[in-house]
């Protein structure tokens, strides 16, 4: 079974609007971390935001926030006030316990329209 | 700091050839991983290491070999290249601890003909 599921292969959003990228995860561990990365067309992987399983508050980093719903095992990325430079692939990833590598979802391609 | 350095950036191989993708990090990170990225498949884990001398297989290890003799270096060897190994390869490293994400190299675009 997939550990990370991103159900939206592609999305469009109007510039200056907010957009939510979905991510659900599967784990039996109590201790885990959830990450979002951005991959622009240039190809580099850029870390955006992190949420720990024990964090009670949703993580925020500038225009990025993570809508963490532990009981539903979802960790959606919210981008507020979209900009043209936000057009990219976005990957959700999870790390379970100590000593395990990141496992990625298949990604969502976001296109921001002027 | 250079971060994670991958070489080469581009490579074309003939079927059956072998080669080594180099990865080096200067951040004293214990964890290192190799991923391949194919369209529509996300990043899939090939091999990973939690420290010098320790490696383990990921989701798609067949046809690849790794070793970790030093903290800094984590080379990926293609034993006998196949067209199915045409992909973009990323090396990444991380500190120990759940809250640390990976720092990625810039990737190697490999084509096997």
PDB file of N, CA and C in Angstrom, chain A residues 31-33 35 37 39 42-47 50 53 89 91 95-107, chain B residues 31-33 35 37 40-45 48 50 59 88 90 94-106:
ATOM      1  N   UNK A  31       5.091   8.189  16.022  1.00  0.00           N
ATOM      2  CA  UNK A  31       6.047   9.262  15.833  1.00  0.00           C
ATOM      3  C   UNK A  31       6.460   9.315  14.368  1.00  0.00           C
ATOM      4  N   UNK A  32       6.144  10.406  13.718  1.00  0.00           N
ATOM      5  CA  UNK A  32       6.478  10.546  12.300  1.00  0.00           C
ATOM      6  C   UNK A  32       6.531  12.024  11.945  1.00  0.00           C
ATOM      7  N   UNK A  33       7.111  12.309  10.806  1.00  0.00           N
ATOM      8  CA  UNK A  33       7.192  13.680  10.325  1.00  0.00           C
ATOM      9  C   UNK A  33       6.686  13.775   8.905  1.00  0.00           C
ATOM     10  N   UNK A  35       6.471  16.256   5.407  1.00  0.00           N
ATOM     11  CA  UNK A  35       7.218  17.302   4.717  1.00  0.00           C
ATOM     12  C   UNK A  35       6.548  17.615   3.380  1.00  0.00           C
ATOM     13  N   UNK A  37       7.750  19.417  -0.341  1.00  0.00           N
ATOM     14  CA  UNK A  37       8.830  19.942  -1.170  1.00  0.00           C
ATOM     15  C   UNK A  37       8.242  20.522  -2.445  1.00  0.00           C
ATOM     16  N   UNK A  39       9.248  21.461  -6.475  1.00  0.00           N
ATOM     17  CA  UNK A  39      10.209  21.229  -7.550  1.00  0.00           C
ATOM     18  C   UNK A  39       9.837  22.091  -8.756  1.00  0.00           C
ATOM     19  N   UNK A  42      13.118  23.990 -13.125  1.00  0.00           N
ATOM     20  CA  UNK A  42      14.583  23.868 -13.147  1.00  0.00           C
ATOM     21  C   UNK A  42      15.059  22.570 -12.513  1.00  0.00           C
ATOM     22  N   UNK A  43      14.189  21.900 -11.751  1.00  0.00           N
ATOM     23  CA  UNK A  43      14.483  20.553 -11.271  1.00  0.00           C
ATOM     24  C   UNK A  43      14.956  20.403  -9.841  1.00  0.00           C
ATOM     25  N   UNK A  44      15.351  21.489  -9.179  1.00  0.00           N
ATOM     26  CA  UNK A  44      15.845  21.297  -7.815  1.00  0.00           C
ATOM     27  C   UNK A  44      14.701  21.023  -6.854  1.00  0.00           C
ATOM     28  N   UNK A  45      15.007  20.371  -5.768  1.00  0.00           N
ATOM     29  CA  UNK A  45      14.038  20.049  -4.730  1.00  0.00           C
ATOM     30  C   UNK A  45      14.201  21.050  -3.595  1.00  0.00           C
ATOM     31  N   UNK A  46      13.110  21.761  -3.298  1.00  0.00           N
ATOM     32  CA  UNK A  46      13.149  22.833  -2.306  1.00  0.00           C
ATOM     33  C   UNK A  46      12.240  22.472  -1.144  1.00  0.00           C
ATOM     34  N   UNK A  47      12.788  22.403   0.059  1.00  0.00           N
ATOM     35  CA  UNK A  47      11.993  22.123   1.253  1.00  0.00           C
ATOM     36  C   UNK A  47      11.086  23.318   1.560  1.00  0.00           C
ATOM     37  N   UNK A  50       7.407  21.600   7.413  1.00  0.00           N
ATOM     38  CA  UNK A  50       7.468  20.358   8.166  1.00  0.00           C
ATOM     39  C   UNK A  50       6.401  20.357   9.271  1.00  0.00           C
ATOM     40  N   UNK A  53       4.325  14.700  14.112  1.00  0.00           N
ATOM     41  CA  UNK A  53       3.076  14.044  14.504  1.00  0.00           C
ATOM     42  C   UNK A  53       2.596  14.490  15.879  1.00  0.00           C
ATOM     43  N   UNK A  89       5.989  21.450  -9.434  1.00  0.00           N
ATOM     44  CA  UNK A  89       5.533  20.185  -8.841  1.00  0.00           C
ATOM     45  C   UNK A  89       5.677  20.287  -7.337  1.00  0.00           C
ATOM     46  N   UNK A  91       5.568  17.936  -3.787  1.00  0.00           N
ATOM     47  CA  UNK A  91       5.613  16.583  -3.268  1.00  0.00           C
ATOM     48  C   UNK A  91       5.396  16.582  -1.762  1.00  0.00           C
ATOM     49  N   UNK A  95       8.427  10.745   7.021  1.00  0.00           N
ATOM     50  CA  UNK A  95       9.533  10.032   7.657  1.00  0.00           C
ATOM     51  C   UNK A  95       8.965   9.400   8.923  1.00  0.00           C
ATOM     52  N   UNK A  96       9.149   8.082   9.066  1.00  0.00           N
ATOM     53  CA  UNK A  96       8.585   7.367  10.211  1.00  0.00           C
ATOM     54  C   UNK A  96       9.688   7.000  11.187  1.00  0.00           C
ATOM     55  N   UNK A  97       9.545   7.405  12.420  1.00  0.00           N
ATOM     56  CA  UNK A  97      10.489   6.984  13.440  1.00  0.00           C
ATOM     57  C   UNK A  97      11.909   7.416  13.135  1.00  0.00           C
ATOM     58  N   UNK A  98      12.850   6.852  13.842  1.00  0.00           N
ATOM     59  CA  UNK A  98      14.252   7.195  13.653  1.00  0.00           C
ATOM     60  C   UNK A  98      14.872   6.290  12.606  1.00  0.00           C
ATOM     61  N   UNK A  99      15.775   6.843  11.853  1.00  0.00           N
ATOM     62  CA  UNK A  99      16.551   6.002  10.953  1.00  0.00           C
ATOM     63  C   UNK A  99      15.879   5.601   9.674  1.00  0.00           C
ATOM     64  N   UNK A 100      14.752   6.192   9.374  1.00  0.00           N
ATOM     65  CA  UNK A 100      14.089   5.837   8.123  1.00  0.00           C
ATOM     66  C   UNK A 100      14.182   7.008   7.147  1.00  0.00           C
ATOM     67  N   UNK A 101      14.274   6.691   5.860  1.00  0.00           N
ATOM     68  CA  UNK A 101      14.371   7.764   4.874  1.00  0.00           C
ATOM     69  C   UNK A 101      12.995   8.348   4.550  1.00  0.00           C
ATOM     70  N   UNK A 102      13.008   9.454   3.840  1.00  0.00           N
ATOM     71  CA  UNK A 102      11.775  10.063   3.360  1.00  0.00           C
ATOM     72  C   UNK A 102      11.133   9.196   2.295  1.00  0.00           C
ATOM     73  N   UNK A 103       9.817   9.062   2.380  1.00  0.00           N
ATOM     74  CA  UNK A 103       9.028   8.388   1.344  1.00  0.00           C
ATOM     75  C   UNK A 103       8.112   9.438   0.738  1.00  0.00           C
ATOM     76  N   UNK A 104       8.083   9.491  -0.583  1.00  0.00           N
ATOM     77  CA  UNK A 104       7.386  10.551  -1.295  1.00  0.00           C
ATOM     78  C   UNK A 104       6.102  10.073  -1.943  1.00  0.00           C
ATOM     79  N   UNK A 105       5.159  11.009  -2.104  1.00  0.00           N
ATOM     80  CA  UNK A 105       4.021  10.779  -2.960  1.00  0.00           C
ATOM     81  C   UNK A 105       4.395  11.055  -4.415  1.00  0.00           C
ATOM     82  N   UNK A 106       3.406  10.895  -5.308  1.00  0.00           N
ATOM     83  CA  UNK A 106       3.683  11.037  -6.736  1.00  0.00           C
ATOM     84  C   UNK A 106       3.676  12.483  -7.202  1.00  0.00           C
ATOM     85  N   UNK A 107       3.199  13.375  -6.352  1.00  0.00           N
ATOM     86  CA  UNK A 107       3.293  14.784  -6.672  1.00  0.00           C
ATOM     87  C   UNK A 107       2.038  15.369  -7.293  1.00  0.00           C
TER      88      UNK A 107
ATOM     89  N   UNK B  31      22.601  10.579   7.484  1.00  0.00           N
ATOM     90  CA  UNK B  31      21.696   9.880   6.585  1.00  0.00           C
ATOM     91  C   UNK B  31      21.905  10.335   5.160  1.00  0.00           C
ATOM     92  N   UNK B  32      21.969   9.376   4.243  1.00  0.00           N
ATOM     93  CA  UNK B  32      22.028   9.691   2.821  1.00  0.00           C
ATOM     94  C   UNK B  32      21.146   8.712   2.060  1.00  0.00           C
ATOM     95  N   UNK B  33      20.570   9.195   0.966  1.00  0.00           N
ATOM     96  CA  UNK B  33      19.656   8.372   0.178  1.00  0.00           C
ATOM     97  C   UNK B  33      19.818   8.666  -1.302  1.00  0.00           C
ATOM     98  N   UNK B  35      17.442   8.517  -4.811  1.00  0.00           N
ATOM     99  CA  UNK B  35      16.104   8.415  -5.368  1.00  0.00           C
ATOM    100  C   UNK B  35      16.207   8.489  -6.895  1.00  0.00           C
ATOM    101  N   UNK B  37      13.633   9.638 -10.162  1.00  0.00           N
ATOM    102  CA  UNK B  37      12.391  10.333 -10.475  1.00  0.00           C
ATOM    103  C   UNK B  37      12.003  10.061 -11.910  1.00  0.00           C
ATOM    104  N   UNK B  40       5.311  10.965 -13.433  1.00  0.00           N
ATOM    105  CA  UNK B  40       4.121  10.366 -12.851  1.00  0.00           C
ATOM    106  C   UNK B  40       4.380   9.408 -11.710  1.00  0.00           C
ATOM    107  N   UNK B  41       5.651   9.213 -11.359  1.00  0.00           N
ATOM    108  CA  UNK B  41       5.979   8.223 -10.319  1.00  0.00           C
ATOM    109  C   UNK B  41       6.519   8.865  -9.050  1.00  0.00           C
ATOM    110  N   UNK B  42       6.702  10.149  -9.044  1.00  0.00           N
ATOM    111  CA  UNK B  42       7.282  10.780  -7.869  1.00  0.00           C
ATOM    112  C   UNK B  42       8.742  10.405  -7.708  1.00  0.00           C
ATOM    113  N   UNK B  43       9.232  10.457  -6.481  1.00  0.00           N
ATOM    114  CA  UNK B  43      10.600  10.048  -6.183  1.00  0.00           C
ATOM    115  C   UNK B  43      10.542   8.693  -5.492  1.00  0.00           C
ATOM    116  N   UNK B  44      11.240   7.749  -6.053  1.00  0.00           N
ATOM    117  CA  UNK B  44      11.265   6.406  -5.485  1.00  0.00           C
ATOM    118  C   UNK B  44      12.652   6.111  -4.928  1.00  0.00           C
ATOM    119  N   UNK B  45      12.652   5.541  -3.737  1.00  0.00           N
ATOM    120  CA  UNK B  45      13.888   5.293  -3.014  1.00  0.00           C
ATOM    121  C   UNK B  45      14.606   4.079  -3.580  1.00  0.00           C
ATOM    122  N   UNK B  48      19.518   3.515   0.744  1.00  0.00           N
ATOM    123  CA  UNK B  48      19.791   4.556   1.715  1.00  0.00           C
ATOM    124  C   UNK B  48      20.814   4.079   2.731  1.00  0.00           C
ATOM    125  N   UNK B  50      22.282   4.982   6.887  1.00  0.00           N
ATOM    126  CA  UNK B  50      22.111   5.723   8.144  1.00  0.00           C
ATOM    127  C   UNK B  50      23.450   6.055   8.791  1.00  0.00           C
ATOM    128  N   UNK B  59      12.836   0.996  -2.238  1.00  0.00           N
ATOM    129  CA  UNK B  59      11.712   0.436  -3.002  1.00  0.00           C
ATOM    130  C   UNK B  59      12.144  -0.201  -4.318  1.00  0.00           C
ATOM    131  N   UNK B  88      15.938  10.502 -13.840  1.00  0.00           N
ATOM    132  CA  UNK B  88      16.695  11.532 -13.129  1.00  0.00           C
ATOM    133  C   UNK B  88      16.974  10.996 -11.721  1.00  0.00           C
ATOM    134  N   UNK B  90      18.461  11.535  -7.888  1.00  0.00           N
ATOM    135  CA  UNK B  90      18.757  12.515  -6.849  1.00  0.00           C
ATOM    136  C   UNK B  90      19.417  11.827  -5.667  1.00  0.00           C
ATOM    137  N   UNK B  94      20.684  14.045   5.242  1.00  0.00           N
ATOM    138  CA  UNK B  94      19.909  14.586   6.354  1.00  0.00           C
ATOM    139  C   UNK B  94      20.641  14.332   7.658  1.00  0.00           C
ATOM    140  N   UNK B  95      20.388  15.204   8.608  1.00  0.00           N
ATOM    141  CA  UNK B  95      20.831  14.940   9.976  1.00  0.00           C
ATOM    142  C   UNK B  95      19.957  13.842  10.571  1.00  0.00           C
ATOM    143  N   UNK B  96      20.490  13.250  11.636  1.00  0.00           N
ATOM    144  CA  UNK B  96      19.696  12.282  12.366  1.00  0.00           C
ATOM    145  C   UNK B  96      18.575  13.001  13.104  1.00  0.00           C
ATOM    146  N   UNK B  97      17.392  12.416  13.100  1.00  0.00           N
ATOM    147  CA  UNK B  97      16.271  13.023  13.802  1.00  0.00           C
ATOM    148  C   UNK B  97      15.065  13.143  12.907  1.00  0.00           C
ATOM    149  N   UNK B  98      13.920  12.924  13.507  1.00  0.00           N
ATOM    150  CA  UNK B  98      12.687  12.853  12.741  1.00  0.00           C
ATOM    151  C   UNK B  98      12.341  14.161  12.039  1.00  0.00           C
ATOM    152  N   UNK B  99      12.679  15.261  12.648  1.00  0.00           N
ATOM    153  CA  UNK B  99      12.241  16.551  12.133  1.00  0.00           C
ATOM    154  C   UNK B  99      13.113  17.134  11.041  1.00  0.00           C
ATOM    155  N   UNK B 100      14.120  16.401  10.634  1.00  0.00           N
ATOM    156  CA  UNK B 100      15.029  16.919   9.624  1.00  0.00           C
ATOM    157  C   UNK B 100      14.662  16.363   8.252  1.00  0.00           C
ATOM    158  N   UNK B 101      14.375  17.265   7.347  1.00  0.00           N
ATOM    159  CA  UNK B 101      14.166  16.841   5.977  1.00  0.00           C
ATOM    160  C   UNK B 101      15.486  16.653   5.278  1.00  0.00           C
ATOM    161  N   UNK B 102      15.429  16.212   4.064  1.00  0.00           N
ATOM    162  CA  UNK B 102      16.630  15.983   3.294  1.00  0.00           C
ATOM    163  C   UNK B 102      17.034  17.234   2.519  1.00  0.00           C
ATOM    164  N   UNK B 103      18.332  17.408   2.385  1.00  0.00           N
ATOM    165  CA  UNK B 103      18.902  18.374   1.450  1.00  0.00           C
ATOM    166  C   UNK B 103      19.264  17.600   0.196  1.00  0.00           C
ATOM    167  N   UNK B 104      18.812  18.099  -0.952  1.00  0.00           N
ATOM    168  CA  UNK B 104      18.984  17.366  -2.193  1.00  0.00           C
ATOM    169  C   UNK B 104      20.123  17.925  -3.029  1.00  0.00           C
ATOM    170  N   UNK B 105      20.754  17.030  -3.765  1.00  0.00           N
ATOM    171  CA  UNK B 105      21.655  17.447  -4.818  1.00  0.00           C
ATOM    172  C   UNK B 105      20.853  17.923  -6.020  1.00  0.00           C
ATOM    173  N   UNK B 106      21.562  18.402  -7.028  1.00  0.00           N
ATOM    174  CA  UNK B 106      20.893  18.992  -8.196  1.00  0.00           C
ATOM    175  C   UNK B 106      20.433  17.952  -9.204  1.00  0.00           C
TER     176      UNK B 106
END
